[in-house]
């Protein structure tokens, strides 16, 4: 009877019902279509059919029909399909067992995320998911499921096809691993199989969530765009935009030459390619030119532009929208391009728009996606289902990784293997863009380059042609104090109008700023030069205002005399050009970025960038910078002995290759994302995420010590443990709203106990006036009574006396006493 149909969903407002058979078929079709991109269509169909088979119990049906929201998530239904895989097909070490395991893990993980297949202590976590402790009425669920939704014969037929698909894909992955050094081959193979598992789960989660969304919204899936026509249209708009650059200076001609090479390279489809070009050479639009034409010529579904920092993304996203004629924030633009870099808090009246944006950011469905490295890495490695859901959207895409050298060093091997998976399993064209291209050939798991690997020709000649700076190494003179560095900076101003000094820590930069201010106060009014300060101690709006002021001063005729003291944040996509740069010793990648802020547009024939050591920098909590300094010092020393080996340029491609050779050697223990018991008490010995996501050696060690066999699975990855441990950027610390500009008014409104409906809007507006405090800074300010946590909103605010008008957040008591007076 109609009333006794097995249901998947009920709309409690309207009473509309979705039968389980309909939902299962919809999810199977969608999941199979997404899995087809990597040759696993039958596996995807089977996962979709099985995923909600546990909803066939009368207990679950009573919950649905009763509408008891308190029971949501408490009645398990993911167990059934997983157990069916165990009982019907078995999870042994054969291809058959691998196919069954891929299905079982995806089905039982489509709500809570992938479980550890085998725990680090050797326990069978996957089996525990399929046989939960509470009563689950397995036989009843299966019987009702087979009556309306599928049949054992259909599932067996699909499984045979899926088994063939998995065997074929496994052979392809094994062949791919032959290109990896023998020492890393076995782990790489296991890791890539784990990526297949994550991809399958991604397809299933998205198919399930999206069909549920369509049912609840009572909508039909919209018609997909004509991608070939869209890529052609966007490519033509970009060409028209590029024609507007009519500069005839030599540097403009060089930029056009690089852009033309990228256009010609667009015939090359899937693979991993390097766009190694100097800073200031126009790589953003050149890589976009390749991407659009590659998508058009090779039938790609998405173009991803991925930047390491939000500041770079926002600036380049604006340029990309303008180049593609998508400046207007309207519905048409939203269907074509999504900019995704952080969660957006919206007012109550904007909830419908919020829901639409959440759907877009979780699905990455528009053809052009602009996002951050953090979002990209989370999509590949974070265990949360919202992150996993996006992964399948990367398949058959063009992926531009801008400033790839900025990837956290701990993620190196994870990302290398993931990029190999995307390029050679998921049919992606991956472009690694940077002026300082990391060379991974000597690593246990390298990036496997396409043929040809380089998008542009004659690297050494190209870098030599763009050379606009001369590196002057002053490190042999020892470490400069703040006063000595201030004197050195002032002396440089005798030969130029303006100067940029970049240091590695906020405290060292603040010390130099004070020393320069003191020096300027000792000069006559006519001899004084304005000094500006930039660091993350300033809130975003303060930095924007300060950069705008600096840019206007640099452009003003005859008024460009100034000094800017900054941390390395100025190297992250801030388009400023100074006549001289002083850089505290750092990695060659950072030095090259600093050089990109000097004589950026070739205003002069050549300008100096001085490399110095800074005595005021405490790098004890910044080991990556310490190692980068050591590797850069090796190159600078070698260049001092024989400058010709690097073409008289310690930033040449040859020098950069030497730098990464030394840097990766120094960081060998960090490349696999090391973790230990302090990160998770379950880890009884040090390990790393690459191991947890491949062989899971701890589970083998535990089984051997306890003299019990490991579970007989074909794979043993600790997916859940690794997913919880992964952090693209370190969490912790505290965001505080600071009393700068409008921030003062926002703090006053928040302290006045506003209506709860107003809070989301106030918090959203306050993002521009927020500074992130690391734990040490938070403790110091808390001890000084400088931080107040508001009870209603949970927002943290900073007392006005602790925000300096030039230096931003300050934590030293002596300074605070002065400021408060």
mmCIF file of C-alpha atoms in Angstrom, residues 549-793:
data_model
loop_
_atom_site.group_PDB
_atom_site.id
_atom_site.type_symbol
_atom_site.label_atom_id
_atom_site.label_comp_id
_atom_site.label_asym_id
_atom_site.label_seq_id
_atom_site.Cartn_x
_atom_site.Cartn_y
_atom_site.Cartn_z
ATOM 1 C CA UNK A 549 48.627 55.574 1.800
ATOM 2 C CA UNK A 550 52.004 54.068 0.851
ATOM 3 C CA UNK A 551 50.898 53.466 -2.745
ATOM 4 C CA UNK A 552 49.610 57.013 -3.120
ATOM 5 C CA UNK A 553 52.860 58.418 -1.735
ATOM 6 C CA UNK A 554 54.969 56.262 -4.066
ATOM 7 C CA UNK A 555 52.975 57.492 -7.060
ATOM 8 C CA UNK A 556 52.934 61.160 -6.091
ATOM 9 C CA UNK A 557 55.462 63.227 -8.124
ATOM 10 C CA UNK A 558 58.392 64.307 -5.994
ATOM 11 C CA UNK A 559 56.795 63.013 -2.771
ATOM 12 C CA UNK A 560 57.969 59.414 -2.811
ATOM 13 C CA UNK A 561 60.563 59.741 -0.043
ATOM 14 C CA UNK A 562 59.645 57.211 2.626
ATOM 15 C CA UNK A 563 60.631 54.034 4.464
ATOM 16 C CA UNK A 564 58.309 51.063 4.939
ATOM 17 C CA UNK A 565 59.124 48.450 7.591
ATOM 18 C CA UNK A 566 57.155 45.244 7.185
ATOM 19 C CA UNK A 567 56.978 41.576 7.951
ATOM 20 C CA UNK A 568 56.772 39.162 5.041
ATOM 21 C CA UNK A 569 53.051 39.871 4.594
ATOM 22 C CA UNK A 570 54.049 42.529 2.043
ATOM 23 C CA UNK A 571 55.442 39.724 -0.127
ATOM 24 C CA UNK A 572 51.960 38.182 -0.430
ATOM 25 C CA UNK A 573 50.526 39.841 -3.512
ATOM 26 C CA UNK A 574 50.964 43.478 -2.421
ATOM 27 C CA UNK A 575 51.657 45.313 -5.655
ATOM 28 C CA UNK A 576 54.114 48.011 -4.570
ATOM 29 C CA UNK A 577 57.435 49.003 -6.104
ATOM 30 C CA UNK A 578 60.291 50.485 -4.057
ATOM 31 C CA UNK A 579 63.681 51.708 -5.222
ATOM 32 C CA UNK A 580 65.600 49.725 -2.610
ATOM 33 C CA UNK A 581 64.807 46.673 -0.470
ATOM 34 C CA UNK A 582 66.510 45.328 2.642
ATOM 35 C CA UNK A 583 65.560 41.718 3.447
ATOM 36 C CA UNK A 584 66.419 39.889 6.637
ATOM 37 C CA UNK A 585 67.912 36.514 5.725
ATOM 38 C CA UNK A 586 65.193 34.004 4.819
ATOM 39 C CA UNK A 587 64.595 31.321 2.221
ATOM 40 C CA UNK A 588 65.375 32.112 -1.406
ATOM 41 C CA UNK A 589 61.655 31.982 -2.139
ATOM 42 C CA UNK A 590 61.048 34.830 0.320
ATOM 43 C CA UNK A 591 64.062 36.764 -0.946
ATOM 44 C CA UNK A 592 62.746 36.445 -4.507
ATOM 45 C CA UNK A 593 59.336 37.712 -3.400
ATOM 46 C CA UNK A 594 61.022 40.635 -1.656
ATOM 47 C CA UNK A 595 62.951 41.368 -4.837
ATOM 48 C CA UNK A 596 59.588 41.491 -6.620
ATOM 49 C CA UNK A 597 58.713 44.620 -4.566
ATOM 50 C CA UNK A 598 61.827 46.403 -5.897
ATOM 51 C CA UNK A 599 61.931 48.121 -9.290
ATOM 52 C CA UNK A 600 58.858 46.003 -10.051
ATOM 53 C CA UNK A 601 58.022 47.557 -13.402
ATOM 54 C CA UNK A 602 61.569 48.190 -14.554
ATOM 55 C CA UNK A 603 61.479 51.871 -13.648
ATOM 56 C CA UNK A 604 65.284 51.770 -13.470
ATOM 57 C CA UNK A 605 67.868 49.576 -15.139
ATOM 58 C CA UNK A 606 68.707 47.749 -11.902
ATOM 59 C CA UNK A 607 68.207 48.310 -8.184
ATOM 60 C CA UNK A 608 69.689 46.743 -5.044
ATOM 61 C CA UNK A 609 68.175 44.271 -2.613
ATOM 62 C CA UNK A 610 70.369 43.876 0.464
ATOM 63 C CA UNK A 611 70.369 40.624 2.451
ATOM 64 C CA UNK A 612 71.209 41.113 6.128
ATOM 65 C CA UNK A 613 71.118 39.206 9.398
ATOM 66 C CA UNK A 614 68.974 40.678 12.152
ATOM 67 C CA UNK A 615 70.058 40.309 15.785
ATOM 68 C CA UNK A 616 66.572 41.032 17.161
ATOM 69 C CA UNK A 617 64.846 38.075 15.521
ATOM 70 C CA UNK A 618 63.984 35.172 17.802
ATOM 71 C CA UNK A 619 63.191 32.247 15.504
ATOM 72 C CA UNK A 620 63.066 29.532 18.153
ATOM 73 C CA UNK A 621 59.356 29.001 17.471
ATOM 74 C CA UNK A 622 59.789 29.305 13.688
ATOM 75 C CA UNK A 623 61.908 26.283 12.725
ATOM 76 C CA UNK A 624 60.851 26.378 9.062
ATOM 77 C CA UNK A 625 62.330 29.868 8.681
ATOM 78 C CA UNK A 626 65.493 28.739 10.462
ATOM 79 C CA UNK A 627 65.974 25.851 8.023
ATOM 80 C CA UNK A 628 65.193 28.120 5.086
ATOM 81 C CA UNK A 629 67.857 30.544 6.331
ATOM 82 C CA UNK A 630 70.411 27.742 6.502
ATOM 83 C CA UNK A 631 69.661 26.570 2.952
ATOM 84 C CA UNK A 632 69.720 30.126 1.584
ATOM 85 C CA UNK A 633 73.012 30.817 3.382
ATOM 86 C CA UNK A 634 74.541 27.797 1.613
ATOM 87 C CA UNK A 635 73.578 29.268 -1.767
ATOM 88 C CA UNK A 636 74.789 32.757 -0.856
ATOM 89 C CA UNK A 637 78.108 31.357 0.380
ATOM 90 C CA UNK A 638 78.518 29.313 -2.803
ATOM 91 C CA UNK A 639 77.670 32.367 -4.891
ATOM 92 C CA UNK A 640 80.210 34.454 -2.997
ATOM 93 C CA UNK A 641 82.914 31.897 -3.804
ATOM 94 C CA UNK A 642 81.913 31.422 -7.444
ATOM 95 C CA UNK A 643 79.086 33.664 -8.645
ATOM 96 C CA UNK A 644 79.352 32.291 -12.171
ATOM 97 C CA UNK A 645 77.868 28.931 -11.183
ATOM 98 C CA UNK A 646 74.493 30.653 -10.756
ATOM 99 C CA UNK A 647 74.825 33.054 -13.670
ATOM 100 C CA UNK A 648 75.920 35.851 -11.327
ATOM 101 C CA UNK A 649 72.438 35.775 -9.776
ATOM 102 C CA UNK A 650 71.690 33.921 -6.508
ATOM 103 C CA UNK A 651 67.995 33.993 -7.486
ATOM 104 C CA UNK A 652 68.463 32.271 -10.853
ATOM 105 C CA UNK A 653 66.686 28.941 -11.578
ATOM 106 C CA UNK A 654 69.991 27.106 -11.033
ATOM 107 C CA UNK A 655 70.401 28.743 -7.614
ATOM 108 C CA UNK A 656 66.810 27.937 -6.684
ATOM 109 C CA UNK A 657 67.325 24.257 -7.582
ATOM 110 C CA UNK A 658 70.385 24.172 -5.317
ATOM 111 C CA UNK A 659 68.395 25.895 -2.563
ATOM 112 C CA UNK A 660 65.566 23.331 -2.613
ATOM 113 C CA UNK A 661 68.061 20.474 -2.723
ATOM 114 C CA UNK A 662 69.578 21.769 0.537
ATOM 115 C CA UNK A 663 66.258 22.817 2.083
ATOM 116 C CA UNK A 664 64.539 19.475 1.551
ATOM 117 C CA UNK A 665 67.603 17.709 2.970
ATOM 118 C CA UNK A 666 67.419 19.863 6.113
ATOM 119 C CA UNK A 667 63.650 19.333 6.384
ATOM 120 C CA UNK A 668 63.648 15.613 5.602
ATOM 121 C CA UNK A 669 61.826 14.703 8.832
ATOM 122 C CA UNK A 670 59.130 17.314 8.286
ATOM 123 C CA UNK A 671 58.049 16.541 4.719
ATOM 124 C CA UNK A 672 55.526 13.812 5.620
ATOM 125 C CA UNK A 673 53.580 15.782 8.256
ATOM 126 C CA UNK A 674 55.003 14.240 11.463
ATOM 127 C CA UNK A 675 52.664 13.614 14.401
ATOM 128 C CA UNK A 676 53.076 12.046 17.829
ATOM 129 C CA UNK A 677 51.289 11.292 21.088
ATOM 130 C CA UNK A 678 51.098 14.984 21.948
ATOM 131 C CA UNK A 679 48.910 15.435 18.871
ATOM 132 C CA UNK A 680 46.716 12.381 19.598
ATOM 133 C CA UNK A 681 46.998 10.129 22.671
ATOM 134 C CA UNK A 682 46.199 7.070 20.517
ATOM 135 C CA UNK A 683 49.581 7.432 18.808
ATOM 136 C CA UNK A 684 51.828 5.311 21.002
ATOM 137 C CA UNK A 685 54.872 6.147 18.853
ATOM 138 C CA UNK A 686 55.841 8.944 16.444
ATOM 139 C CA UNK A 687 54.490 8.604 12.910
ATOM 140 C CA UNK A 688 53.293 10.892 10.108
ATOM 141 C CA UNK A 689 50.113 11.550 8.162
ATOM 142 C CA UNK A 690 51.577 10.158 4.957
ATOM 143 C CA UNK A 691 52.099 6.832 6.719
ATOM 144 C CA UNK A 692 48.658 6.909 8.349
ATOM 145 C CA UNK A 693 47.126 7.472 4.918
ATOM 146 C CA UNK A 694 49.149 4.725 3.260
ATOM 147 C CA UNK A 695 50.556 1.718 5.159
ATOM 148 C CA UNK A 696 49.611 2.662 8.746
ATOM 149 C CA UNK A 697 52.795 1.142 10.136
ATOM 150 C CA UNK A 698 51.696 1.667 13.740
ATOM 151 C CA UNK A 699 48.875 -0.843 13.271
ATOM 152 C CA UNK A 700 51.376 -3.442 12.038
ATOM 153 C CA UNK A 701 53.727 -2.684 14.925
ATOM 154 C CA UNK A 702 50.914 -2.950 17.454
ATOM 155 C CA UNK A 703 49.693 -6.250 16.028
ATOM 156 C CA UNK A 704 53.225 -7.673 16.123
ATOM 157 C CA UNK A 705 53.814 -6.553 19.716
ATOM 158 C CA UNK A 706 50.482 -7.988 20.848
ATOM 159 C CA UNK A 707 50.966 -11.116 18.730
ATOM 160 C CA UNK A 708 47.608 -10.797 17.021
ATOM 161 C CA UNK A 709 47.079 -10.635 13.254
ATOM 162 C CA UNK A 710 46.063 -7.395 11.636
ATOM 163 C CA UNK A 711 42.513 -7.426 10.246
ATOM 164 C CA UNK A 712 42.528 -9.133 6.813
ATOM 165 C CA UNK A 713 41.820 -5.953 4.862
ATOM 166 C CA UNK A 714 43.421 -5.058 1.529
ATOM 167 C CA UNK A 715 43.993 -1.532 2.904
ATOM 168 C CA UNK A 716 44.735 -0.372 6.463
ATOM 169 C CA UNK A 717 44.603 3.431 6.320
ATOM 170 C CA UNK A 718 43.753 5.365 9.480
ATOM 171 C CA UNK A 719 41.532 7.817 7.601
ATOM 172 C CA UNK A 720 39.636 9.212 10.580
ATOM 173 C CA UNK A 721 42.736 9.706 12.738
ATOM 174 C CA UNK A 722 44.617 11.463 9.936
ATOM 175 C CA UNK A 723 41.604 13.579 8.977
ATOM 176 C CA UNK A 724 41.253 14.904 12.516
ATOM 177 C CA UNK A 725 44.973 15.608 12.853
ATOM 178 C CA UNK A 726 45.330 17.459 9.569
ATOM 179 C CA UNK A 727 45.572 21.243 9.814
ATOM 180 C CA UNK A 728 46.482 23.257 6.731
ATOM 181 C CA UNK A 729 47.270 26.098 9.105
ATOM 182 C CA UNK A 730 47.758 25.702 12.834
ATOM 183 C CA UNK A 731 44.620 26.242 14.842
ATOM 184 C CA UNK A 732 44.440 27.809 18.237
ATOM 185 C CA UNK A 733 44.911 31.380 19.338
ATOM 186 C CA UNK A 734 42.147 33.962 19.480
ATOM 187 C CA UNK A 735 40.607 36.532 17.132
ATOM 188 C CA UNK A 736 40.048 39.896 18.833
ATOM 189 C CA UNK A 737 38.147 42.915 17.567
ATOM 190 C CA UNK A 738 40.378 45.966 17.887
ATOM 191 C CA UNK A 739 39.498 49.645 18.378
ATOM 192 C CA UNK A 740 40.632 50.936 14.989
ATOM 193 C CA UNK A 741 38.352 53.254 12.988
ATOM 194 C CA UNK A 742 34.844 51.824 12.737
ATOM 195 C CA UNK A 743 36.033 49.000 14.985
ATOM 196 C CA UNK A 744 35.558 51.350 17.970
ATOM 197 C CA UNK A 745 31.880 51.808 17.116
ATOM 198 C CA UNK A 746 31.400 48.084 16.542
ATOM 199 C CA UNK A 747 32.921 47.302 19.925
ATOM 200 C CA UNK A 748 30.568 49.819 21.535
ATOM 201 C CA UNK A 749 27.550 48.248 19.809
ATOM 202 C CA UNK A 750 28.595 44.743 20.854
ATOM 203 C CA UNK A 751 29.138 45.854 24.449
ATOM 204 C CA UNK A 752 25.663 47.445 24.495
ATOM 205 C CA UNK A 753 24.044 43.969 24.399
ATOM 206 C CA UNK A 754 22.406 44.252 20.979
ATOM 207 C CA UNK A 755 19.405 42.235 19.852
ATOM 208 C CA UNK A 756 20.510 38.678 19.075
ATOM 209 C CA UNK A 757 19.222 39.093 15.519
ATOM 210 C CA UNK A 758 21.735 41.898 14.981
ATOM 211 C CA UNK A 759 24.751 39.910 16.178
ATOM 212 C CA UNK A 760 25.586 38.056 12.912
ATOM 213 C CA UNK A 761 25.701 41.331 10.988
ATOM 214 C CA UNK A 762 27.864 43.016 13.617
ATOM 215 C CA UNK A 763 30.290 40.080 13.714
ATOM 216 C CA UNK A 764 30.518 40.068 9.929
ATOM 217 C CA UNK A 765 31.315 43.800 9.828
ATOM 218 C CA UNK A 766 33.888 43.290 12.571
ATOM 219 C CA UNK A 767 35.976 40.860 10.480
ATOM 220 C CA UNK A 768 37.816 43.809 8.918
ATOM 221 C CA UNK A 769 38.777 45.014 12.394
ATOM 222 C CA UNK A 770 39.964 41.698 13.813
ATOM 223 C CA UNK A 771 43.504 40.589 14.660
ATOM 224 C CA UNK A 772 44.462 36.953 15.253
ATOM 225 C CA UNK A 773 46.469 36.476 18.437
ATOM 226 C CA UNK A 774 48.701 33.460 18.826
ATOM 227 C CA UNK A 775 48.539 31.667 22.162
ATOM 228 C CA UNK A 776 51.565 33.455 23.588
ATOM 229 C CA UNK A 777 50.182 36.887 22.658
ATOM 230 C CA UNK A 778 46.765 35.949 24.027
ATOM 231 C CA UNK A 779 48.249 34.901 27.373
ATOM 232 C CA UNK A 780 50.273 38.103 27.727
ATOM 233 C CA UNK A 781 47.295 40.320 26.927
ATOM 234 C CA UNK A 782 44.988 38.299 29.161
ATOM 235 C CA UNK A 783 47.425 38.717 32.061
ATOM 236 C CA UNK A 784 47.355 42.461 31.433
ATOM 237 C CA UNK A 785 43.538 42.470 31.493
ATOM 238 C CA UNK A 786 43.503 43.704 27.914
ATOM 239 C CA UNK A 787 40.981 41.178 26.520
ATOM 240 C CA UNK A 788 37.277 41.019 27.286
ATOM 241 C CA UNK A 789 35.013 38.160 26.158
ATOM 242 C CA UNK A 790 31.422 39.286 25.616
ATOM 243 C CA UNK A 791 28.927 36.796 27.084
ATOM 244 C CA UNK A 792 26.156 37.021 24.457
ATOM 245 C CA UNK A 793 28.212 36.847 21.262
#
